[in-house]
PDB file of C-alpha atoms in Angstrom:
ATOM      1  CA  MET A   1     107.903 159.085 162.194  1.00 49.00           C
ATOM      2  CA  GLU A   2     108.113 160.000 158.548  1.00 51.00           C
ATOM      3  CA  ASP A   3     106.317 163.316 159.108  1.00 51.00           C
ATOM      4  CA  SER A   4     108.882 164.433 161.676  1.00 52.00           C
ATOM      5  CA  PHE A   5     111.687 163.608 159.243  1.00 52.00           C
ATOM      6  CA  VAL A   6     110.089 165.651 156.472  1.00 50.00           C
ATOM      7  CA  SER A   7     109.286 168.622 158.686  1.00 50.00           C
ATOM      8  CA  GLU A   8     112.802 168.577 160.147  1.00 54.00           C
ATOM      9  CA  HIS A   9     114.440 168.840 156.727  1.00 55.00           C
ATOM     10  CA  GLU A  10     111.960 171.160 155.029  1.00 56.00           C
ATOM     11  CA  THR A  11     113.397 174.349 156.450  1.00 61.00           C
ATOM     12  CA  GLU A  12     114.170 176.635 153.557  1.00 67.00           C
ATOM     13  CA  HIS A  13     116.950 179.158 153.483  1.00 71.00           C
ATOM     14  CA  GLN A  14     116.088 181.824 151.001  1.00 80.00           C
ATOM     15  CA  LEU A  15     118.549 184.638 150.667  1.00 80.00           C
ATOM     16  CA  SER A  16     117.386 188.142 149.838  1.00 88.00           C
ATOM     17  CA  TYR A  17     118.137 189.650 146.463  1.00 91.00           C
ATOM     18  CA  GLY A  18     120.081 192.421 148.153  1.00 92.00           C
ATOM     19  CA  PHE A  19     122.368 189.952 149.888  1.00 90.00           C
ATOM     20  CA  LEU A  20     122.881 187.976 146.682  1.00 89.00           C
ATOM     21  CA  ALA A  21     123.664 191.241 144.860  1.00 93.00           C
ATOM     22  CA  PHE A  22     126.212 192.019 147.590  1.00 94.00           C
ATOM     23  CA  ILE A  23     127.862 188.621 147.058  1.00 93.00           C
ATOM     24  CA  LEU A  24     127.797 189.182 143.290  1.00 93.00           C
ATOM     25  CA  GLY A  25     129.454 192.566 143.819  1.00 95.00           C
ATOM     26  CA  GLY A  26     132.152 190.850 145.856  1.00 94.00           C
ATOM     27  CA  LEU A  27     132.716 188.357 143.054  1.00 95.00           C
ATOM     28  CA  VAL A  28     132.965 191.165 140.493  1.00 96.00           C
ATOM     29  CA  LEU A  29     135.399 193.028 142.767  1.00 96.00           C
ATOM     30  CA  LEU A  30     137.552 189.913 143.165  1.00 95.00           C
ATOM     31  CA  THR A  31     137.504 189.444 139.391  1.00 95.00           C
ATOM     32  CA  CYS A  32     138.720 193.040 138.954  1.00 95.00           C
ATOM     33  CA  ILE A  33     141.456 192.347 141.504  1.00 93.00           C
ATOM     34  CA  THR A  34     142.440 189.245 139.523  1.00 92.00           C
ATOM     35  CA  VAL A  35     142.743 191.275 136.330  1.00 93.00           C
ATOM     36  CA  GLY A  36     144.597 194.102 138.077  1.00 92.00           C
ATOM     37  CA  VAL A  37     147.059 191.768 139.782  1.00 90.00           C
ATOM     38  CA  SER A  38     147.798 190.021 136.489  1.00 90.00           C
ATOM     39  CA  TYR A  39     149.343 193.234 135.121  1.00 93.00           C
ATOM     40  CA  ILE A  40     151.803 193.537 138.014  1.00 92.00           C
ATOM     41  CA  ASP A  41     154.880 191.337 138.351  1.00 92.00           C
ATOM     42  CA  TRP A  42     154.912 190.110 141.945  1.00 89.00           C
ATOM     43  CA  GLY A  43     157.802 187.712 141.411  1.00 90.00           C
ATOM     44  CA  PHE A  44     157.388 184.446 143.273  1.00 88.00           C
ATOM     45  CA  LEU A  45     154.116 185.693 144.803  1.00 90.00           C
ATOM     46  CA  ASN A  46     152.220 185.578 141.476  1.00 88.00           C
ATOM     47  CA  VAL A  47     150.888 182.072 141.978  1.00 86.00           C
ATOM     48  CA  PRO A  48     149.972 182.377 145.684  1.00 89.00           C
ATOM     49  CA  ILE A  49     148.109 185.650 145.059  1.00 91.00           C
ATOM     50  CA  ALA A  50     146.227 184.171 142.103  1.00 89.00           C
ATOM     51  CA  LEU A  51     145.334 181.054 144.115  1.00 87.00           C
ATOM     52  CA  PHE A  52     144.160 183.140 147.069  1.00 92.00           C
ATOM     53  CA  VAL A  53     141.874 185.305 144.930  1.00 93.00           C
ATOM     54  CA  ALA A  54     140.529 182.295 143.019  1.00 92.00           C
ATOM     55  CA  SER A  55     139.877 180.340 146.207  1.00 89.00           C
ATOM     56  CA  SER A  56     138.124 183.370 147.726  1.00 92.00           C
ATOM     57  CA  LYS A  57     135.788 183.554 144.736  1.00 94.00           C
ATOM     58  CA  ALA A  58     135.159 179.812 144.855  1.00 90.00           C
ATOM     59  CA  THR A  59     134.408 180.018 148.568  1.00 88.00           C
ATOM     60  CA  LEU A  60     131.808 182.744 148.034  1.00 91.00           C
ATOM     61  CA  VAL A  61     130.138 180.752 145.271  1.00 91.00           C
ATOM     62  CA  LEU A  62     130.114 177.535 147.291  1.00 87.00           C
ATOM     63  CA  LEU A  63     128.906 179.072 150.531  1.00 86.00           C
ATOM     64  CA  PHE A  64     126.094 181.232 149.242  1.00 86.00           C
ATOM     65  CA  PHE A  65     125.099 180.254 145.706  1.00 85.00           C
ATOM     66  CA  MET A  66     125.462 176.511 146.299  1.00 84.00           C
ATOM     67  CA  HIS A  67     124.116 176.828 149.901  1.00 81.00           C
ATOM     68  CA  ILE A  68     126.957 174.902 151.578  1.00 83.00           C
ATOM     69  CA  LYS A  69     126.704 177.317 154.502  1.00 82.00           C
ATOM     70  CA  TYR A  70     123.222 176.024 155.297  1.00 80.00           C
ATOM     71  CA  GLU A  71     123.884 172.286 154.907  1.00 81.00           C
ATOM     72  CA  GLY A  72     124.384 169.730 157.641  1.00 85.00           C
ATOM     73  CA  LEU A  73     127.598 168.786 159.377  1.00 89.00           C
ATOM     74  CA  VAL A  74     128.321 165.778 157.131  1.00 91.00           C
ATOM     75  CA  ILE A  75     128.258 167.884 153.969  1.00 86.00           C
ATOM     76  CA  LYS A  76     130.442 170.561 155.546  1.00 86.00           C
ATOM     77  CA  VAL A  77     133.002 168.037 156.792  1.00 90.00           C
ATOM     78  CA  SER A  78     133.151 166.277 153.428  1.00 90.00           C
ATOM     79  CA  PHE A  79     133.610 169.618 151.664  1.00 85.00           C
ATOM     80  CA  ILE A  80     136.368 170.754 154.026  1.00 88.00           C
ATOM     81  CA  SER A  81     138.166 167.403 153.816  1.00 93.00           C
ATOM     82  CA  THR A  82     138.009 167.584 150.020  1.00 90.00           C
ATOM     83  CA  MET A  83     139.536 171.066 150.074  1.00 85.00           C
ATOM     84  CA  VAL A  84     142.300 169.935 152.439  1.00 93.00           C
ATOM     85  CA  PHE A  85     143.060 166.961 150.189  1.00 95.00           C
ATOM     86  CA  LEU A  86     143.151 169.260 147.157  1.00 90.00           C
ATOM     87  CA  ALA A  87     145.506 171.655 148.956  1.00 88.00           C
ATOM     88  CA  ILE A  88     147.817 168.764 149.820  1.00 94.00           C
ATOM     89  CA  MET A  89     147.870 167.560 146.203  1.00 93.00           C
ATOM     90  CA  ILE A  90     148.577 171.073 144.900  1.00 89.00           C
ATOM     91  CA  SER A  91     151.380 171.519 147.436  1.00 90.00           C
ATOM     92  CA  PHE A  92     152.885 168.195 146.344  1.00 91.00           C
ATOM     93  CA  THR A  93     152.834 169.443 142.768  1.00 91.00           C
ATOM     94  CA  PHE A  94     154.568 172.693 143.733  1.00 85.00           C
ATOM     95  CA  TRP A  95     157.079 170.766 145.808  1.00 87.00           C
ATOM     96  CA  ASP A  96     157.826 168.402 142.913  1.00 86.00           C
ATOM     97  CA  VAL A  97     158.296 171.220 140.416  1.00 85.00           C
ATOM     98  CA  GLY A  98     160.344 173.287 142.876  1.00 82.00           C
ATOM     99  CA  PHE A  99     162.948 170.556 143.457  1.00 84.00           C
ATOM    100  CA  ARG A 100     163.535 169.406 139.911  1.00 78.00           C
TER     101      ARG A 100
END
């Protein structure tokens, strides 16, 4: 019984160096976009653009460097529910500041 449990969860997911370099290139590109966007005044879109770029970078890091993509359903659901809760809390903060 114990052997089947160990063999079931021993599957490794090693990513190639080329793929990791591609992800790193995407992170560097998104960082350049962050710097470039910071020099342009987008009006009320400044914060949503910055949050979108930052969340895109965080998603890449979480999925590939922290291997969330290859985890089980429980880990994925807990991660997604945490992100939804965080989005709700951030939207409450924006709503509170917007109506003062």
